[in-house]
GROMACS .gro file of C-alpha atoms in nm:
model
  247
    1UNK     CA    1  -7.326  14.901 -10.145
    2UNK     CA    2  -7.626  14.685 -10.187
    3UNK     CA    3  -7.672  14.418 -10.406
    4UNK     CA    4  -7.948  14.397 -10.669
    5UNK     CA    5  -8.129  14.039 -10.622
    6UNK     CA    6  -8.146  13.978 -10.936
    7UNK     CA    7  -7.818  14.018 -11.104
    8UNK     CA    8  -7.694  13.841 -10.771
    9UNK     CA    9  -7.862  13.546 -10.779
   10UNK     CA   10  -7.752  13.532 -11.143
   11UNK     CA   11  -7.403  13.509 -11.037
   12UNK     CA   12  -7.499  13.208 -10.777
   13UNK     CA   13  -7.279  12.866 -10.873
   14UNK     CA   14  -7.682  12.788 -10.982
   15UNK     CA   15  -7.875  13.072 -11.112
   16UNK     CA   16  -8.181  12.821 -11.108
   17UNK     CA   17  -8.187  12.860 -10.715
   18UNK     CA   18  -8.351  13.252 -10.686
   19UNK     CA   19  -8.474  13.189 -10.350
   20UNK     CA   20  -8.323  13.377 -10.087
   21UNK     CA   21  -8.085  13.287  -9.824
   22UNK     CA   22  -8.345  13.255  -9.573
   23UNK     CA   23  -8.619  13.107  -9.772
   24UNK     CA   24  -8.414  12.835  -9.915
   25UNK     CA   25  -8.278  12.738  -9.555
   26UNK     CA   26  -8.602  12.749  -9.415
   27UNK     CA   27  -8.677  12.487  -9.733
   28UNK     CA   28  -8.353  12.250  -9.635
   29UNK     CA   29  -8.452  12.293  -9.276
   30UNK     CA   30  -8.812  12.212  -9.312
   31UNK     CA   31  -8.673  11.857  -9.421
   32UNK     CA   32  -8.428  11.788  -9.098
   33UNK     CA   33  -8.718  11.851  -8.852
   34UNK     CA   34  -8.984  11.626  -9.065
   35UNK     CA   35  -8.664  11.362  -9.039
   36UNK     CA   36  -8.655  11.454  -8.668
   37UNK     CA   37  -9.036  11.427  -8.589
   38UNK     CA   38  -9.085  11.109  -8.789
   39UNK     CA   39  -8.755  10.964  -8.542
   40UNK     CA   40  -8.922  11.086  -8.248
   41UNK     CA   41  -9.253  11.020  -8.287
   42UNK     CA   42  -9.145  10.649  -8.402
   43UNK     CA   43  -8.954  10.584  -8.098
   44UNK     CA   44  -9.274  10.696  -7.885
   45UNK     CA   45  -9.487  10.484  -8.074
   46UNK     CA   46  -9.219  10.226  -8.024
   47UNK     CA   47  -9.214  10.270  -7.638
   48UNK     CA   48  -9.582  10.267  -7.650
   49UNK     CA   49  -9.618   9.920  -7.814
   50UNK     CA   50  -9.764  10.024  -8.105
   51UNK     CA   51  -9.483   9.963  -8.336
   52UNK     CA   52  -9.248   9.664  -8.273
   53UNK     CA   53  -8.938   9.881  -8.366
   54UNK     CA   54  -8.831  10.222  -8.521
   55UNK     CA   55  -8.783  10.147  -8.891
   56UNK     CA   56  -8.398  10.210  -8.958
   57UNK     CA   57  -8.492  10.395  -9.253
   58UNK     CA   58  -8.595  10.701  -9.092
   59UNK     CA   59  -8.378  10.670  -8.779
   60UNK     CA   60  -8.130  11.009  -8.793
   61UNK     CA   61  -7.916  10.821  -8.539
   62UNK     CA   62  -7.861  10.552  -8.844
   63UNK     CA   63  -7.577  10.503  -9.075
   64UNK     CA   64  -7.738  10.541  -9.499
   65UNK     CA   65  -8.090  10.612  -9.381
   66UNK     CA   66  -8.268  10.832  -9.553
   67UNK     CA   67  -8.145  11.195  -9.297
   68UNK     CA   68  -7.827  11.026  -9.352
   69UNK     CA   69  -7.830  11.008  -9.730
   70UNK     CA   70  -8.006  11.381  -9.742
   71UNK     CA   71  -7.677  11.508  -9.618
   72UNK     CA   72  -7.502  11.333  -9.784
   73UNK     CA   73  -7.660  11.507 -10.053
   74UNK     CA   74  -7.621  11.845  -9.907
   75UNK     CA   75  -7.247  11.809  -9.855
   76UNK     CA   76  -7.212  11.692 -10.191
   77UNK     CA   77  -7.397  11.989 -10.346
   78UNK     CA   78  -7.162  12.211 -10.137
   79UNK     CA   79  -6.890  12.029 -10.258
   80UNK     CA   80  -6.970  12.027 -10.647
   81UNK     CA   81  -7.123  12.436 -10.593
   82UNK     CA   82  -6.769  12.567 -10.451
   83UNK     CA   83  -6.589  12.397 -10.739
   84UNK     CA   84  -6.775  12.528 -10.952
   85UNK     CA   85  -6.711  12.877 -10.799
   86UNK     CA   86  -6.348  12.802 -10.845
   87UNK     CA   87  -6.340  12.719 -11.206
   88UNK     CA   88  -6.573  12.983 -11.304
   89UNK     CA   89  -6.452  13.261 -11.060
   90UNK     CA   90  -6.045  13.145 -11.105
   91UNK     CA   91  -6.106  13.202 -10.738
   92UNK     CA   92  -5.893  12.938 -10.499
   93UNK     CA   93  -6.067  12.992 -10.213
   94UNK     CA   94  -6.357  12.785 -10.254
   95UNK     CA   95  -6.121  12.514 -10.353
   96UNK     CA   96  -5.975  12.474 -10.007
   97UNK     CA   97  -6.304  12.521  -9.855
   98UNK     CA   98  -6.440  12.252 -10.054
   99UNK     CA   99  -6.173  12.018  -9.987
  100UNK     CA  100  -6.270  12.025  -9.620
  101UNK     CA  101  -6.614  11.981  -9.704
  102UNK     CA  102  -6.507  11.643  -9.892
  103UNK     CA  103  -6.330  11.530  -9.595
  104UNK     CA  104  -6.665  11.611  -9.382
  105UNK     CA  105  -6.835  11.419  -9.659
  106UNK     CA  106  -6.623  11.132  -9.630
  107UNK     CA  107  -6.609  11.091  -9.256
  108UNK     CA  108  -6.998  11.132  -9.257
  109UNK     CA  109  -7.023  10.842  -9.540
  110UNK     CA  110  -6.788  10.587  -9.469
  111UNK     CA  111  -6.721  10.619  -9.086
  112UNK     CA  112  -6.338  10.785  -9.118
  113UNK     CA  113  -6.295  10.833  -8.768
  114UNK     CA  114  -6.488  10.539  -8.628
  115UNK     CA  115  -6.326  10.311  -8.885
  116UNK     CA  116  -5.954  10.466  -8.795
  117UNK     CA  117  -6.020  10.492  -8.436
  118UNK     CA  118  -6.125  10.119  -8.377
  119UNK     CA  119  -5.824  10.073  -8.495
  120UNK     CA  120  -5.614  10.323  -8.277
  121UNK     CA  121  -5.760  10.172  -7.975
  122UNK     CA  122  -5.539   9.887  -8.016
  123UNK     CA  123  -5.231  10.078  -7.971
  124UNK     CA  124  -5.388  10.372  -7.646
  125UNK     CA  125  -5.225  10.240  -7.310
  126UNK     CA  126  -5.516  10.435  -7.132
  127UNK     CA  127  -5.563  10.368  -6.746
  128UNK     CA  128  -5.814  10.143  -6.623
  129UNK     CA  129  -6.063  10.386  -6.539
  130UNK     CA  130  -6.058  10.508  -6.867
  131UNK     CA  131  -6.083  10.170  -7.056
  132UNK     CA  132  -6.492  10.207  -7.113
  133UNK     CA  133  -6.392  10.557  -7.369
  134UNK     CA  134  -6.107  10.396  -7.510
  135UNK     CA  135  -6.295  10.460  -7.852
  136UNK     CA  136  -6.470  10.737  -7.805
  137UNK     CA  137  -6.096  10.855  -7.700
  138UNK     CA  138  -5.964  10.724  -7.998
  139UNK     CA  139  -6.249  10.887  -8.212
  140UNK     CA  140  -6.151  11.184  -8.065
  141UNK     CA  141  -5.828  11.204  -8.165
  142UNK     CA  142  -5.863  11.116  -8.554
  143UNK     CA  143  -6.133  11.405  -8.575
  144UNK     CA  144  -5.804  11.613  -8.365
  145UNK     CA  145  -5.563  11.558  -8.691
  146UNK     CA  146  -5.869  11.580  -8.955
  147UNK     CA  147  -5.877  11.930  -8.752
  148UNK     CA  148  -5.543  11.986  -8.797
  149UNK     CA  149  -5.562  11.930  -9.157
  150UNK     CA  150  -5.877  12.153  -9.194
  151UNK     CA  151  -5.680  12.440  -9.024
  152UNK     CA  152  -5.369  12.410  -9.245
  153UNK     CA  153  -5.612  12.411  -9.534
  154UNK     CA  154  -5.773  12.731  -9.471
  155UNK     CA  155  -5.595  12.958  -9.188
  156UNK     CA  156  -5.445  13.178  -9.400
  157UNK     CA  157  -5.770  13.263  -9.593
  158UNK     CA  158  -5.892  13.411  -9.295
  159UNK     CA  159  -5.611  13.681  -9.265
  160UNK     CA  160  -5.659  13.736  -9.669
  161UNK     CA  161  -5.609  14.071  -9.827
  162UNK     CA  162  -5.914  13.960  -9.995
  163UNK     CA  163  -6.237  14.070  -9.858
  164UNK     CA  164  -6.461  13.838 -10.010
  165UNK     CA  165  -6.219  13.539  -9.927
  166UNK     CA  166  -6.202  13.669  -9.582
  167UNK     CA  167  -6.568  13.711  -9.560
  168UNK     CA  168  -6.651  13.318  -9.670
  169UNK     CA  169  -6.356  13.201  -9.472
  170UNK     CA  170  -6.511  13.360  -9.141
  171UNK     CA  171  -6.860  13.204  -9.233
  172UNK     CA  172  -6.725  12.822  -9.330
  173UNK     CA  173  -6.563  12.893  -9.003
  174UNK     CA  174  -6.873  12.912  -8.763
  175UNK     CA  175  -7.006  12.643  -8.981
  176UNK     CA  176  -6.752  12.439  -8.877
  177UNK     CA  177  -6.736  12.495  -8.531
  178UNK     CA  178  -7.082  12.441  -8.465
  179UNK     CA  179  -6.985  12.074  -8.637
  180UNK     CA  180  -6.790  12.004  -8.364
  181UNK     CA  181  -6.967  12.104  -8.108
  182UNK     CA  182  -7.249  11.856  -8.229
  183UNK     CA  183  -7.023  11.603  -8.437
  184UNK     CA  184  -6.714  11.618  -8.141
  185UNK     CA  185  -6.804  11.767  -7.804
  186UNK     CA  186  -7.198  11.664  -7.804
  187UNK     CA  187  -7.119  11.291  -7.894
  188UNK     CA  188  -6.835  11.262  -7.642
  189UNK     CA  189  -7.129  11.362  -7.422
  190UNK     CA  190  -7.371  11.141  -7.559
  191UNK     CA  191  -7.132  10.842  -7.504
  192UNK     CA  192  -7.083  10.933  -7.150
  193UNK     CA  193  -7.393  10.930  -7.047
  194UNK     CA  194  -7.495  10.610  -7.247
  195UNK     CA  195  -7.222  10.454  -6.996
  196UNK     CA  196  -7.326  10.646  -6.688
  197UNK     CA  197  -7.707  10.553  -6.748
  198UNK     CA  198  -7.681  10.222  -6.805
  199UNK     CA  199  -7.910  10.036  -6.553
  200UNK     CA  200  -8.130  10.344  -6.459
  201UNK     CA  201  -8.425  10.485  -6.574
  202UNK     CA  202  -8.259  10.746  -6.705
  203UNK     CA  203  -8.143  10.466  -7.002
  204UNK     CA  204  -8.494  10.481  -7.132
  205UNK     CA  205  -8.476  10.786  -7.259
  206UNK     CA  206  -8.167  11.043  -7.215
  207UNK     CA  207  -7.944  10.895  -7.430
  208UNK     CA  208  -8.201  10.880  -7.679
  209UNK     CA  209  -8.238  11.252  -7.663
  210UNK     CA  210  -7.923  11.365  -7.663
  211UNK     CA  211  -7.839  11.130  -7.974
  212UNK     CA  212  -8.095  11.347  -8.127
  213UNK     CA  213  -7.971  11.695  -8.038
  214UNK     CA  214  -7.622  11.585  -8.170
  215UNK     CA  215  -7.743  11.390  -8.527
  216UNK     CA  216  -8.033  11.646  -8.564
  217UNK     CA  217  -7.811  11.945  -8.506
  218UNK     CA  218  -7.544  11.788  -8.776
  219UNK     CA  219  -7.831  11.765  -8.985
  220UNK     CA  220  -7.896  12.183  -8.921
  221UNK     CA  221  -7.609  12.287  -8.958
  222UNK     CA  222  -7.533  12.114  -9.325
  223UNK     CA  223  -7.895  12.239  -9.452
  224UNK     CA  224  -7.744  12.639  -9.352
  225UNK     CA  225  -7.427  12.529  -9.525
  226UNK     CA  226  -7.624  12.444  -9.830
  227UNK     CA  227  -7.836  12.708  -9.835
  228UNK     CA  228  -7.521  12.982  -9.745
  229UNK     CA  229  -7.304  12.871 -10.051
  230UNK     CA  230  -7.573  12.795 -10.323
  231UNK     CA  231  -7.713  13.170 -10.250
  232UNK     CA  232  -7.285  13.317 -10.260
  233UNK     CA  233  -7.358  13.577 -10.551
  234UNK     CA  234  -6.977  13.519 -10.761
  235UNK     CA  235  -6.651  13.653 -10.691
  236UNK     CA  236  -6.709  14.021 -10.822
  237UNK     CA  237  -7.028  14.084 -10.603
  238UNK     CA  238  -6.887  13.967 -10.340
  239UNK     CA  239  -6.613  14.209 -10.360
  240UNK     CA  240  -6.847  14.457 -10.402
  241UNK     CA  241  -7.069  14.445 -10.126
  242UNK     CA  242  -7.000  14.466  -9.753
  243UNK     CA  243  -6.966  14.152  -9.560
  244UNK     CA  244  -7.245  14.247  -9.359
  245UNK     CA  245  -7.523  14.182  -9.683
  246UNK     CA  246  -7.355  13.818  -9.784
  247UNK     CA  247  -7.642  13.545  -9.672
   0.00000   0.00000   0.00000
């Protein structure tokens, strides 16, 4: 069963979005790479003398700069569109989703698991070789119980008798995985070779690029979050249609 675009994206948490699921992504996404040029072509101009320093406005790699506050903004839409789902759908699935999405939100905006594991590294009795990643140690194991949490949120929704539950569920799932590959695993990278480099030539410049592949792919992956659950066409034709024509 196909679904008819129109009546669809009437049943979308915001009718006033039509565009498809692909247009409006390529939209959201058109606004991370600008973000990512503008960092990159800053920091050149920057190595190049022409600027004294990268304005921290645009830098992705900052905390409340502008990429920053744009997802902010896109988790935040995500947040307020799958509660709206809930109340108008009297479906609980988006509830759980969106609770995890708040806890993204949070982490992103106020520095959960840096603020919790600066703290934690007090209390690690790590060897001495490992004494340089104590934090990034730390870090990783607060984002370890947030996934914990996540998972006892929302594993049973993907073994639902409810197709269209299951179908979301296995989506926010990717989503979330490809998080923390760039949030988790590509940062723990990214810190290791900050460390390794230090005093090469290498310092100049790869840690610079991989702190771009892991903010900028953060970035990515909220703008396909965004545009996957404001173009989710309700409850009813999602139950309708095959899981292979959602997004």
């Amino acid at each position: 069963m196909t679904l008819d675009v129109n009546a669809s994206a009437m049943l979308r948490p915001f009718p006033v979005i039509t565009l498809s699921f692909l247009a409006l992504l390529a939209c959201l996404v058109s606004v991370d790479f600008f973000f990512v040029v503008a960092d990159v072509i800053a920091y050149a101009a920057e190595k190049l003398s022409l600027i004294s320093a990268v304005p921290d406005i645009i830098k992705i790699t900052r905390d409340r700069a502008l990429p920053e506050i744009y997802g902010y903004f896109e988790w935040a839409v995500i947040i307020v569109a799958l509660l709206w789902l809930t109340i108008r759908e009297r479906w609980f699935a988006p509830l759980r989703w969106a609770v995890v999405f708040l806890i993204i939100l949070m982490d992103d905006s106020i520095q959960v698991h840096e603020t919790v594991g600066l703290w934690l590294t007090q209390y690690l009795p790590l060897p001495v070789s490992l004494q340089d990643q104590t934090q990034d140690i730390a870090e990783l194991m607060v984002f370890a119980v947030m996934g914990v949490i996540a998972v006892a949120l929302t594993a049973s929704m993907f073994f639902s008798r409810d197709d269209a539950t299951r179908a979301i569920s296995k989506r926010f799932g990717f989503i979330i995985l490809f998080l923390v590959f760039f949030g988790v695993f590509l940062d723990f990278v990214h810190q290791t070779i900050k460390l390794g480099s230090t005093g090469t030539f290498a310092a100049e410049f790869l840690p610079q690029i991989f702190a771009i592949l892991e903010d900028g792919g953060e970035m990515i992956v909220a703008s396909y979050a965004a545009a996957y659950v404001l173009t989710l066409p309700g409850l009813k034709a999602l139950r309708g249609a095959k899981t292979t024509s959602l997004g």
